[in-house]
Short mmCIF file of C-alpha atoms in Angstrom, two decimals:
data_model
loop_
_atom_site.label_atom_id
_atom_site.label_comp_id
_atom_site.label_asym_id
_atom_site.label_seq_id
_atom_site.Cartn_x
_atom_site.Cartn_y
_atom_site.Cartn_z
CA UNK A 1474 10.24 222.28 77.75
CA UNK A 1475 7.22 219.94 77.62
CA UNK A 1476 8.25 218.68 74.12
CA UNK A 1477 11.92 218.13 75.18
CA UNK A 1478 12.93 220.70 72.52
CA UNK A 1479 15.85 222.81 72.96
CA UNK A 1480 14.73 226.25 71.57
CA UNK A 1481 17.90 227.98 69.80
CA UNK A 1482 18.26 231.46 68.36
CA UNK A 1483 20.03 229.86 65.91
CA UNK A 1484 18.76 227.41 62.79
CA UNK A 1485 19.55 224.17 64.80
CA UNK A 1486 17.43 222.43 67.38
CA UNK A 1487 17.75 219.12 68.96
CA UNK A 1488 14.63 216.98 69.62
CA UNK A 1489 15.12 213.95 72.07
CA UNK A 1490 12.18 211.52 72.94
CA UNK A 1491 11.88 207.83 73.88
CA UNK A 1492 11.71 206.77 70.13
CA UNK A 1493 14.21 208.65 68.14
CA UNK A 1494 16.95 209.60 70.86
CA UNK A 1495 18.65 211.81 68.34
CA UNK A 1496 16.25 213.21 65.96
CA UNK A 1497 17.70 216.53 64.43
CA UNK A 1498 15.55 219.34 62.90
CA UNK A 1499 17.28 221.78 60.91
CA UNK A 1500 15.88 224.94 59.42
CA UNK A 1501 18.33 226.00 56.60
CA UNK A 1502 16.24 229.06 55.62
CA UNK A 1503 18.38 231.37 57.93
CA UNK A 1504 21.71 229.70 57.29
CA UNK A 1505 24.22 231.85 55.53
CA UNK A 1506 24.88 228.66 53.33
CA UNK A 1507 21.38 228.63 52.16
CA UNK A 1508 20.79 232.34 51.24
CA UNK A 1509 20.49 233.25 47.76
CA UNK A 1510 23.72 234.82 46.42
CA UNK A 1511 25.54 233.96 49.31
CA UNK A 1512 29.22 233.93 48.63
CA UNK A 1513 30.15 231.74 51.70
CA UNK A 1514 31.70 228.43 50.74
CA UNK A 1515 32.95 225.64 52.57
CA UNK A 1516 36.75 225.45 52.52
CA UNK A 1517 36.87 221.57 52.60
CA UNK A 1518 34.69 218.68 52.60
CA UNK A 1519 35.83 216.46 55.18
CA UNK A 1520 32.56 214.44 55.33
CA UNK A 1521 32.46 214.00 59.05
CA UNK A 1522 35.74 212.05 59.34
CA UNK A 1523 34.61 209.40 56.17
CA UNK A 1524 36.45 211.48 53.25
CA UNK A 1525 39.13 208.85 52.92
CA UNK A 1526 36.97 205.77 53.14
CA UNK A 1527 34.80 207.33 50.65
CA UNK A 1528 37.81 208.09 48.23
CA UNK A 1529 39.03 204.73 48.49
CA UNK A 1530 35.72 202.97 48.42
CA UNK A 1531 35.33 199.81 46.18
CA UNK A 1532 32.93 196.94 45.53
CA UNK A 1533 29.74 196.29 44.48
CA UNK A 1534 27.93 198.24 47.10
CA UNK A 1535 30.61 200.82 47.52
CA UNK A 1536 31.06 199.79 51.37
CA UNK A 1537 34.58 198.36 50.98
CA UNK A 1538 37.84 200.21 51.26
CA UNK A 1539 40.97 199.73 48.98
CA UNK A 1540 43.62 198.45 51.36
CA UNK A 1541 46.66 198.11 48.98
CA UNK A 1542 47.79 200.54 46.50
CA UNK A 1543 47.08 198.53 43.42
CA UNK A 1544 43.59 197.60 45.02
CA UNK A 1545 44.18 194.02 44.78
CA UNK A 1546 43.35 193.71 48.45
CA UNK A 1547 40.24 195.45 50.05
CA UNK A 1548 39.29 195.68 53.75
CA UNK A 1549 35.69 196.03 55.13
CA UNK A 1550 34.88 199.52 56.41
CA UNK A 1551 35.35 199.62 59.92
CA UNK A 1552 32.24 200.22 62.58
CA UNK A 1553 33.33 203.88 63.01
CA UNK A 1554 33.85 204.55 59.41
CA UNK A 1555 30.21 203.45 58.91
CA UNK A 1556 28.70 205.22 61.61
CA UNK A 1557 30.08 208.57 60.41
CA UNK A 1558 29.55 208.26 56.66
CA UNK A 1559 25.72 207.34 57.56
CA UNK A 1560 25.45 210.63 59.81
CA UNK A 1561 27.63 212.80 57.31
CA UNK A 1562 24.95 214.74 55.70
CA UNK A 1563 23.16 215.24 59.17
CA UNK A 1564 26.64 216.35 60.65
CA UNK A 1565 27.10 218.78 57.96
CA UNK A 1566 23.97 220.54 58.04
CA UNK A 1567 24.86 221.02 61.82
CA UNK A 1568 28.34 222.31 61.29
CA UNK A 1569 27.13 224.62 58.31
CA UNK A 1570 24.49 226.33 60.60
CA UNK A 1571 26.97 227.19 63.48
CA UNK A 1572 28.64 230.53 63.37
CA UNK A 1573 32.13 231.20 62.68
CA UNK A 1574 32.29 233.44 65.42
CA UNK A 1575 30.65 233.44 68.82
CA UNK A 1576 26.93 234.31 68.86
CA UNK A 1577 24.60 235.13 71.71
CA UNK A 1578 24.14 232.30 74.19
CA UNK A 1579 21.26 230.84 76.02
CA UNK A 1580 21.49 230.66 79.81
CA UNK A 1581 24.75 229.87 81.05
CA UNK A 1582 25.28 229.13 84.80
CA UNK A 1583 27.17 232.26 86.42
CA UNK A 1584 28.82 229.90 89.08
CA UNK A 1585 30.88 228.20 86.22
CA UNK A 1586 32.12 231.63 84.67
CA UNK A 1587 36.00 231.51 85.82
CA UNK A 1588 35.84 228.32 87.46
CA UNK A 1589 38.42 225.55 87.36
CA UNK A 1590 37.51 222.50 85.55
CA UNK A 1591 39.21 219.23 86.69
CA UNK A 1592 38.70 215.70 86.23
CA UNK A 1593 39.52 212.55 88.38
CA UNK A 1594 42.47 211.02 89.83
CA UNK A 1595 44.13 208.51 87.49
CA UNK A 1596 43.25 210.92 84.68
CA UNK A 1597 42.15 209.69 81.45
CA UNK A 1598 41.46 211.46 77.88
CA UNK A 1599 37.73 212.19 78.62
CA UNK A 1600 38.58 214.08 81.87
CA UNK A 1601 41.31 216.31 80.34
CA UNK A 1602 39.59 216.64 77.07
CA UNK A 1603 36.45 217.60 78.77
CA UNK A 1604 37.98 219.73 81.14
CA UNK A 1605 39.37 221.84 78.49
CA UNK A 1606 36.30 221.73 76.46
CA UNK A 1607 34.19 222.98 79.48
CA UNK A 1608 36.82 225.60 80.22
CA UNK A 1609 36.24 226.99 76.53
CA UNK A 1610 32.46 226.52 76.74
CA UNK A 1611 32.00 228.37 80.07
CA UNK A 1612 34.93 230.62 80.32
CA UNK A 1613 37.09 229.10 82.86
CA UNK A 1614 40.41 227.14 83.24
CA UNK A 1615 41.18 223.68 82.79
CA UNK A 1616 43.27 221.77 85.44
CA UNK A 1617 44.80 218.40 85.87
CA UNK A 1618 43.75 215.95 88.60
CA UNK A 1619 46.94 213.75 88.00
CA UNK A 1620 49.73 213.18 85.60
CA UNK A 1621 48.38 212.58 81.76
CA UNK A 1622 48.55 209.17 80.26
CA UNK A 1623 50.26 208.56 76.76
CA UNK A 1624 46.79 208.43 74.95
CA UNK A 1625 46.20 212.09 76.29
CA UNK A 1626 49.61 213.24 75.36
CA UNK A 1627 48.92 211.96 72.01
CA UNK A 1628 45.67 214.12 71.53
CA UNK A 1629 47.30 217.36 73.05
CA UNK A 1630 50.24 216.98 70.52
CA UNK A 1631 47.86 215.93 67.56
CA UNK A 1632 45.50 219.21 68.04
CA UNK A 1633 48.38 221.41 69.39
CA UNK A 1634 46.84 222.10 72.81
CA UNK A 1635 49.30 223.06 75.52
CA UNK A 1636 48.97 220.71 78.66
CA UNK A 1637 46.95 222.22 81.66
CA UNK A 1638 48.57 222.98 84.85
CA UNK A 1639 47.93 220.59 87.84
CA UNK A 1640 44.90 221.43 90.14
CA UNK A 1641 47.77 222.10 92.95
CA UNK A 1642 49.56 224.60 90.89
CA UNK A 1643 46.33 226.25 90.16
CA UNK A 1644 45.28 226.21 93.81
CA UNK A 1645 48.64 227.42 95.03
CA UNK A 1646 47.98 230.42 93.25
CA UNK A 1647 44.28 230.65 93.98
CA UNK A 1648 43.43 228.67 96.99
CA UNK A 1649 39.64 229.68 97.12
CA UNK A 1650 39.19 229.20 93.42
CA UNK A 1651 35.77 227.54 92.49
CA UNK A 1652 35.92 223.97 91.16
CA UNK A 1653 33.67 222.37 88.79
CA UNK A 1654 34.36 218.57 88.62
CA UNK A 1655 34.02 216.65 85.47
CA UNK A 1656 33.90 212.76 84.56
CA UNK A 1657 33.16 212.31 88.15
CA UNK A 1658 31.42 213.12 91.41
CA UNK A 1659 32.81 210.50 94.04
CA UNK A 1660 34.80 211.90 96.41
CA UNK A 1661 37.26 208.78 96.19
CA UNK A 1662 38.09 209.95 92.91
CA UNK A 1663 38.61 213.57 93.78
CA UNK A 1664 42.18 215.31 94.10
CA UNK A 1665 42.62 215.59 97.77
CA UNK A 1666 43.98 219.23 97.25
CA UNK A 1667 40.35 220.32 96.34
CA UNK A 1668 38.20 221.61 99.17
CA UNK A 1669 34.59 220.33 98.76
CA UNK A 1670 32.97 223.77 99.96
CA UNK A 1671 34.57 225.33 96.60
CA UNK A 1672 32.79 222.72 94.46
CA UNK A 1673 30.05 224.67 92.19
CA UNK A 1674 29.29 222.33 89.69
CA UNK A 1675 29.61 218.69 88.30
CA UNK A 1676 29.35 217.61 84.76
CA UNK A 1677 29.73 213.60 84.29
CA UNK A 1678 28.35 210.65 82.67
CA UNK A 1679 28.58 207.98 85.75
CA UNK A 1680 25.97 206.85 87.91
CA UNK A 1681 25.20 208.09 91.38
CA UNK A 1682 26.69 205.66 93.67
CA UNK A 1683 28.52 205.63 96.98
CA UNK A 1684 30.78 208.41 98.20
CA UNK A 1685 28.95 211.07 95.87
CA UNK A 1686 29.88 214.50 96.68
CA UNK A 1687 27.52 216.38 98.97
CA UNK A 1688 27.22 220.18 99.21
CA UNK A 1689 25.81 222.66 101.67
CA UNK A 1690 24.23 224.73 99.01
CA UNK A 1691 22.93 224.04 95.36
CA UNK A 1692 25.55 223.74 92.68
CA UNK A 1693 25.32 223.31 88.96
CA UNK A 1694 24.37 219.55 87.88
CA UNK A 1695 24.67 218.21 84.34
CA UNK A 1696 24.63 214.21 84.42
CA UNK A 1697 23.55 212.24 81.48
CA UNK A 1698 23.63 208.70 80.55
CA UNK A 1699 25.87 208.76 77.65
CA UNK A 1700 29.08 207.13 76.80
CA UNK A 1701 31.36 210.05 77.54
CA UNK A 1702 31.38 213.21 79.33
CA UNK A 1703 32.89 215.10 76.39
CA UNK A 1704 29.77 214.23 74.29
CA UNK A 1705 27.70 216.31 76.98
CA UNK A 1706 30.22 219.20 76.65
CA UNK A 1707 30.10 219.13 72.84
CA UNK A 1708 26.26 219.06 72.65
CA UNK A 1709 25.98 221.80 74.99
CA UNK A 1710 28.17 223.82 72.59
CA UNK A 1711 25.86 223.16 69.70
CA UNK A 1712 22.60 223.79 71.64
CA UNK A 1713 23.94 227.19 72.67
CA UNK A 1714 24.71 227.76 68.90
CA UNK A 1715 28.52 227.89 69.48
CA UNK A 1716 31.15 226.51 67.19
CA UNK A 1717 33.88 224.90 69.27
CA UNK A 1718 37.29 225.81 68.03
CA UNK A 1719 39.07 223.35 65.78
CA UNK A 1720 41.61 222.37 68.79
CA UNK A 1721 38.78 222.02 71.18
CA UNK A 1722 36.64 219.94 68.87
CA UNK A 1723 39.63 217.51 68.29
CA UNK A 1724 40.18 217.11 71.82
CA UNK A 1725 36.58 216.47 72.76
CA UNK A 1726 36.68 213.84 69.45
CA UNK A 1727 39.33 212.02 70.80
CA UNK A 1728 37.89 211.86 74.48
CA UNK A 1729 34.77 210.16 73.01
CA UNK A 1730 36.52 207.49 70.71
CA UNK A 1731 38.64 206.68 74.07
CA UNK A 1732 35.65 206.69 76.44
CA UNK A 1733 33.13 204.54 74.04
CA UNK A 1734 36.11 202.17 72.53
CA UNK A 1735 35.64 203.77 69.03
CA UNK A 1736 31.74 203.67 69.38
CA UNK A 1737 31.76 200.06 70.10
CA UNK A 1738 31.55 200.23 73.94
CA UNK A 1739 28.38 199.02 75.83
CA UNK A 1740 27.71 202.71 76.99
CA UNK A 1741 27.81 204.17 73.53
CA UNK A 1742 24.48 206.22 72.79
CA UNK A 1743 23.12 207.61 69.55
CA UNK A 1744 24.28 211.10 70.76
CA UNK A 1745 27.82 209.73 70.90
CA UNK A 1746 27.58 208.79 67.29
CA UNK A 1747 26.15 211.88 65.88
CA UNK A 1748 28.45 214.05 67.97
CA UNK A 1749 31.40 212.08 66.69
CA UNK A 1750 30.48 213.14 63.15
CA UNK A 1751 29.79 216.71 63.86
CA UNK A 1752 33.24 216.96 65.91
CA UNK A 1753 35.06 215.18 62.83
CA UNK A 1754 33.95 217.87 60.71
CA UNK A 1755 34.56 220.53 62.66
CA UNK A 1756 38.07 219.30 63.67
CA UNK A 1757 38.80 218.83 59.78
CA UNK A 1758 39.38 215.09 60.19
CA UNK A 1759 39.38 213.00 56.79
CA UNK A 1760 39.95 209.78 58.04
CA UNK A 1761 38.47 208.96 61.29
CA UNK A 1762 39.70 205.22 61.37
CA UNK A 1763 43.50 206.52 61.02
CA UNK A 1764 42.77 208.86 64.04
CA UNK A 1765 41.20 205.93 66.17
CA UNK A 1766 44.10 203.36 65.15
CA UNK A 1767 46.86 206.17 65.99
CA UNK A 1768 45.34 206.86 69.25
CA UNK A 1769 45.00 203.43 69.93
CA UNK A 1770 48.66 202.78 69.27
CA UNK A 1771 49.43 205.60 71.81
CA UNK A 1772 47.08 204.00 74.52
CA UNK A 1773 48.79 200.68 74.15
CA UNK A 1774 51.80 201.93 75.46
CA UNK A 1775 50.33 201.96 78.90
CA UNK A 1776 48.84 198.24 79.18
CA UNK A 1777 47.52 198.79 82.55
CA UNK A 1778 44.40 200.24 81.18
CA UNK A 1779 43.31 198.24 78.63
CA UNK A 1780 40.98 195.22 79.18
CA UNK A 1781 41.19 191.85 77.16
CA UNK A 1782 38.10 193.40 74.97
CA UNK A 1783 39.86 196.57 74.61
CA UNK A 1784 43.01 195.03 73.32
CA UNK A 1785 41.36 192.58 70.90
CA UNK A 1786 38.83 195.32 69.64
CA UNK A 1787 41.20 198.60 69.74
CA UNK A 1788 42.79 198.21 66.51
CA UNK A 1789 41.31 195.47 64.37
CA UNK A 1790 40.16 195.30 60.76
CA UNK A 1791 38.23 192.66 58.67
CA UNK A 1792 39.05 191.52 55.28
CA UNK A 1793 36.49 189.57 52.92
CA UNK A 1794 37.72 186.85 50.65
CA UNK A 1795 35.89 184.70 48.01
CA UNK A 1796 37.65 182.12 46.38
CA UNK A 1797 36.71 178.65 44.85
CA UNK A 1798 37.79 177.07 48.24
CA UNK A 1799 37.11 179.55 50.90
CA UNK A 1800 34.54 182.61 51.38
CA UNK A 1801 34.44 184.46 54.33
CA UNK A 1802 35.71 187.38 56.62
CA UNK A 1803 39.16 187.37 58.29
CA UNK A 1804 39.62 189.84 61.32
CA UNK A 1805 42.84 190.90 62.01
CA UNK A 1806 43.92 193.12 65.05
CA UNK A 1807 47.10 194.59 66.28
CA UNK A 1808 48.70 195.65 69.27
CA UNK A 1809 51.85 197.58 69.30
CA UNK A 1810 53.85 197.89 72.61
CA UNK A 1811 57.06 198.56 73.89
CA UNK A 1812 56.88 195.37 76.37
CA UNK A 1813 55.18 192.50 74.36
CA UNK A 1814 55.77 190.12 77.27
CA UNK A 1815 53.15 191.63 79.46
CA UNK A 1816 50.75 191.09 76.48
CA UNK A 1817 51.91 187.74 75.76
CA UNK A 1818 51.66 186.80 79.63
CA UNK A 1819 47.76 187.30 79.29
CA UNK A 1820 47.41 184.68 76.56
CA UNK A 1821 45.00 182.76 78.42
CA UNK A 1822 42.78 185.76 79.06
CA UNK A 1823 42.89 187.19 75.76
CA UNK A 1824 42.41 183.58 73.71
CA UNK A 1825 38.65 183.43 75.02
CA UNK A 1826 38.10 187.16 74.28
CA UNK A 1827 39.23 186.45 70.41
CA UNK A 1828 36.92 183.65 69.99
CA UNK A 1829 33.83 185.55 71.50
CA UNK A 1830 34.60 188.63 69.27
CA UNK A 1831 34.91 186.54 66.47
CA UNK A 1832 31.71 184.76 66.80
CA UNK A 1833 30.08 187.93 67.77
CA UNK A 1834 31.44 189.59 64.47
CA UNK A 1835 30.65 186.29 62.48
CA UNK A 1836 34.25 186.01 61.29
CA UNK A 1837 35.55 182.86 59.70
CA UNK A 1838 38.85 183.59 61.52
CA UNK A 1839 40.51 186.43 64.20
CA UNK A 1840 43.93 187.01 64.46
CA UNK A 1841 45.70 189.01 67.32
CA UNK A 1842 49.19 190.26 66.40
CA UNK A 1843 51.60 191.60 69.35
CA UNK A 1844 54.20 193.87 67.86
CA UNK A 1845 57.35 194.84 69.72
CA UNK A 1846 57.91 198.51 68.38
CA UNK A 1847 61.57 198.71 70.00
CA UNK A 1848 62.91 195.33 69.08
CA UNK A 1849 60.75 194.87 65.77
CA UNK A 1850 59.38 191.51 66.47
CA UNK A 1851 56.08 190.32 66.14
CA UNK A 1852 53.98 187.42 67.69
CA UNK A 1853 50.56 185.80 66.49
CA UNK A 1854 47.80 184.46 68.91
CA UNK A 1855 46.20 181.78 67.65
CA UNK A 1856 42.61 180.77 69.36
CA UNK A 1857 41.56 177.81 67.35
CA UNK A 1858 42.36 175.27 64.42
CA UNK A 1859 41.33 177.62 61.38
CA UNK A 1860 43.66 180.25 62.73
CA UNK A 1861 46.37 177.81 63.33
CA UNK A 1862 46.06 176.44 59.78
CA UNK A 1863 45.98 179.37 57.77
CA UNK A 1864 49.05 180.89 59.98
CA UNK A 1865 50.99 177.91 59.08
CA UNK A 1866 50.12 178.30 55.52
CA UNK A 1867 50.82 181.91 55.44
CA UNK A 1868 54.14 181.99 57.59
CA UNK A 1869 55.73 178.64 57.01
CA UNK A 1870 58.60 177.55 59.28
CA UNK A 1871 57.43 179.83 62.14
CA UNK A 1872 57.93 178.45 65.43
CA UNK A 1873 55.29 178.10 68.19
CA UNK A 1874 54.39 177.51 71.73
CA UNK A 1875 53.74 173.92 72.76
CA UNK A 1876 50.07 174.44 72.98
CA UNK A 1877 49.96 176.01 69.06
CA UNK A 1878 48.37 179.15 70.52
CA UNK A 1879 51.42 181.39 70.07
CA UNK A 1880 53.40 181.88 66.65
CA UNK A 1881 56.84 183.84 66.64
CA UNK A 1882 56.64 185.90 63.61
CA UNK A 1883 60.27 187.13 63.53
CA UNK A 1884 60.73 190.44 62.18
CA UNK A 1885 57.33 190.74 60.53
CA UNK A 1886 55.70 193.71 62.09
CA UNK A 1887 53.24 195.24 59.74
CA UNK A 1888 49.70 194.18 59.15
CA UNK A 1889 49.87 196.06 55.79
CA UNK A 1890 53.12 195.00 54.34
CA UNK A 1891 53.85 191.67 56.25
CA UNK A 1892 50.38 189.91 57.56
CA UNK A 1893 47.65 190.74 55.27
CA UNK A 1894 49.58 189.98 51.66
CA UNK A 1895 50.69 186.75 53.21
CA UNK A 1896 47.31 185.55 54.37
CA UNK A 1897 45.70 186.89 51.16
CA UNK A 1898 48.65 184.82 49.08
CA UNK A 1899 47.72 181.64 50.93
CA UNK A 1900 43.93 181.91 50.41
CA UNK A 1901 44.03 182.95 46.75
CA UNK A 1902 46.65 179.99 46.35
CA UNK A 1903 43.82 177.38 47.46
CA UNK A 1904 43.80 177.44 51.04
CA UNK A 1905 40.68 176.21 52.69
CA UNK A 1906 39.22 175.77 55.99
CA UNK A 1907 40.17 172.54 57.90
CA UNK A 1908 37.18 169.98 58.30
CA UNK A 1909 36.34 170.71 62.23
CA UNK A 1910 34.21 169.29 64.78
CA UNK A 1911 31.72 171.31 67.11
CA UNK A 1912 33.53 173.31 69.84
CA UNK A 1913 33.89 176.58 71.68
CA UNK A 1914 33.73 178.82 68.63
CA UNK A 1915 30.26 177.40 67.71
CA UNK A 1916 28.74 178.74 71.11
CA UNK A 1917 25.51 180.79 70.78
CA UNK A 1918 26.15 184.59 71.11
CA UNK A 1919 23.79 184.75 73.88
CA UNK A 1920 26.10 182.65 75.85
CA UNK A 1921 29.17 184.94 75.57
CA UNK A 1922 27.97 186.85 78.33
CA UNK A 1923 27.68 190.79 78.24
CA UNK A 1924 30.46 193.89 78.35
CA UNK A 1925 30.11 196.10 81.39
CA UNK A 1926 32.21 198.81 82.79
CA UNK A 1927 33.07 198.88 86.68
CA UNK A 1928 32.31 202.33 87.88
CA UNK A 1929 35.03 201.79 90.56
CA UNK A 1930 37.69 200.81 88.29
CA UNK A 1931 40.11 204.10 87.76
CA UNK A 1932 40.77 202.85 84.42
CA UNK A 1933 37.18 202.63 83.50
CA UNK A 1934 37.81 199.13 81.51
CA UNK A 1935 35.32 197.30 79.28
CA UNK A 1936 35.17 193.60 80.84
CA UNK A 1937 33.06 190.55 79.52
CA UNK A 1938 31.25 189.12 82.36
CA UNK A 1939 29.08 185.70 82.41
CA UNK A 1940 30.86 184.29 79.34
CA UNK A 1941 30.69 180.27 79.04
CA UNK A 1942 34.27 180.55 77.79
CA UNK A 1943 35.41 182.00 81.33
CA UNK A 1944 35.26 178.39 82.26
CA UNK A 1945 37.56 177.21 79.94
CA UNK A 1946 40.95 177.52 81.58
CA UNK A 1947 43.33 176.21 78.82
CA UNK A 1948 42.94 176.86 75.12
CA UNK A 1949 43.80 173.86 72.79
CA UNK A 1950 42.91 174.80 69.04
CA UNK A 1951 42.12 171.35 68.32
CA UNK A 1952 39.14 171.62 70.60
CA UNK A 1953 37.37 174.53 69.03
CA UNK A 1954 35.53 174.57 65.74
CA UNK A 1955 35.64 178.24 64.47
CA UNK A 1956 33.12 178.38 62.04
CA UNK A 1957 31.65 181.60 64.01
CA UNK A 1958 28.13 179.93 63.86
CA UNK A 1959 25.62 179.63 66.58
CA UNK A 1960 24.61 176.12 67.63
CA UNK A 1961 21.10 177.07 66.66
CA UNK A 1962 22.28 177.45 63.39
CA UNK A 1963 23.26 173.96 62.76
#
């Protein structure tokens, strides 16, 4: 206890300290995989979700990925692909050390056995996925505090999980059911059908603030400052030498991706990164980026839960180019929706975030395409003169708004088939960046503010605060210098 080591009856133990927040020690000597003459073989190598990125690896350093079938267009590995590949060996050791069948457990709180695990109102994927995982771990039932969103529906269908009943349905059958709150502990976020006297536990990752539940007796509490409550559940599975079932691992994985913005959010920890790699292996996910992209597309059907930062970073890929006239990275983000007007109305909010993200990622240009999946029409947001120049060269004849910040792409709707080939063709044909003066895109990264999550926001959106770009009411591409460099670099 003094050394912060979780002692396990299995070959796996986790060691956490202030210097190495996720140091992992694995003794393979007692693992069936390491036993001489063992016939146990791994069925499929999923490489912690990075198998597809490794299969299509290209470039001198092997860290790019083929984007076209003939290999003529490549893109950089995404942030999440790099994370799972970097942790693949570590994740593999953990999963191979877990027994296929349930093993003996360490202490499990008796009060949680047969309890009902339920998340917060305006329920999200972490609440639902975490409640399903907790019910499987502790031997209880999962319930919904409110109707699920489109992202949660995607995850349930993806991994073949039946939607849990509502908490009202559960309490109708069992009015005195013991309740464990997951992903929240504030009474303002608790379903009013729940009697606080019946709450026996809280599993959460949020700060203790106003309206925190008060109980007359001690209850089970597990609150950790991690990026997702589902990370806590998955970690508890592992420290108790339990292998979560594939469908449970899949739900926990999707929940962590959602709450951490594909491991890019400000609350992401090293535990979240490692657990995503482990769950990807257990859930047999070969392409973590494809899963994240499909999940974001499902999420974007309901736009109220997405901030400007979430929209710009949710489905973004980076492409590297090197010609005689241009060398640099081009970022391209896509939002698919059934109502593109809702996104386009937020143009003034999105343009500063596109610039901020471009500067942070050191990209030469960054585009955001909004695709209406019903009418099959596309629009392209242009945050500066570099984007404007490249868009004109790549999509000649397309109409624009008066400010030249929005281009009508007509029936072009596919990044892979319509957008990137056109941009690649323009660059290879000799396009070069316009000669620009200094401007907003040359701002120091330190002046771009910080990202934070409002704990009182029911959607838990990641917002940018304190950016100098917020003061820019109207964006004019002619005023921007999109080198993506800091003022200090000149």
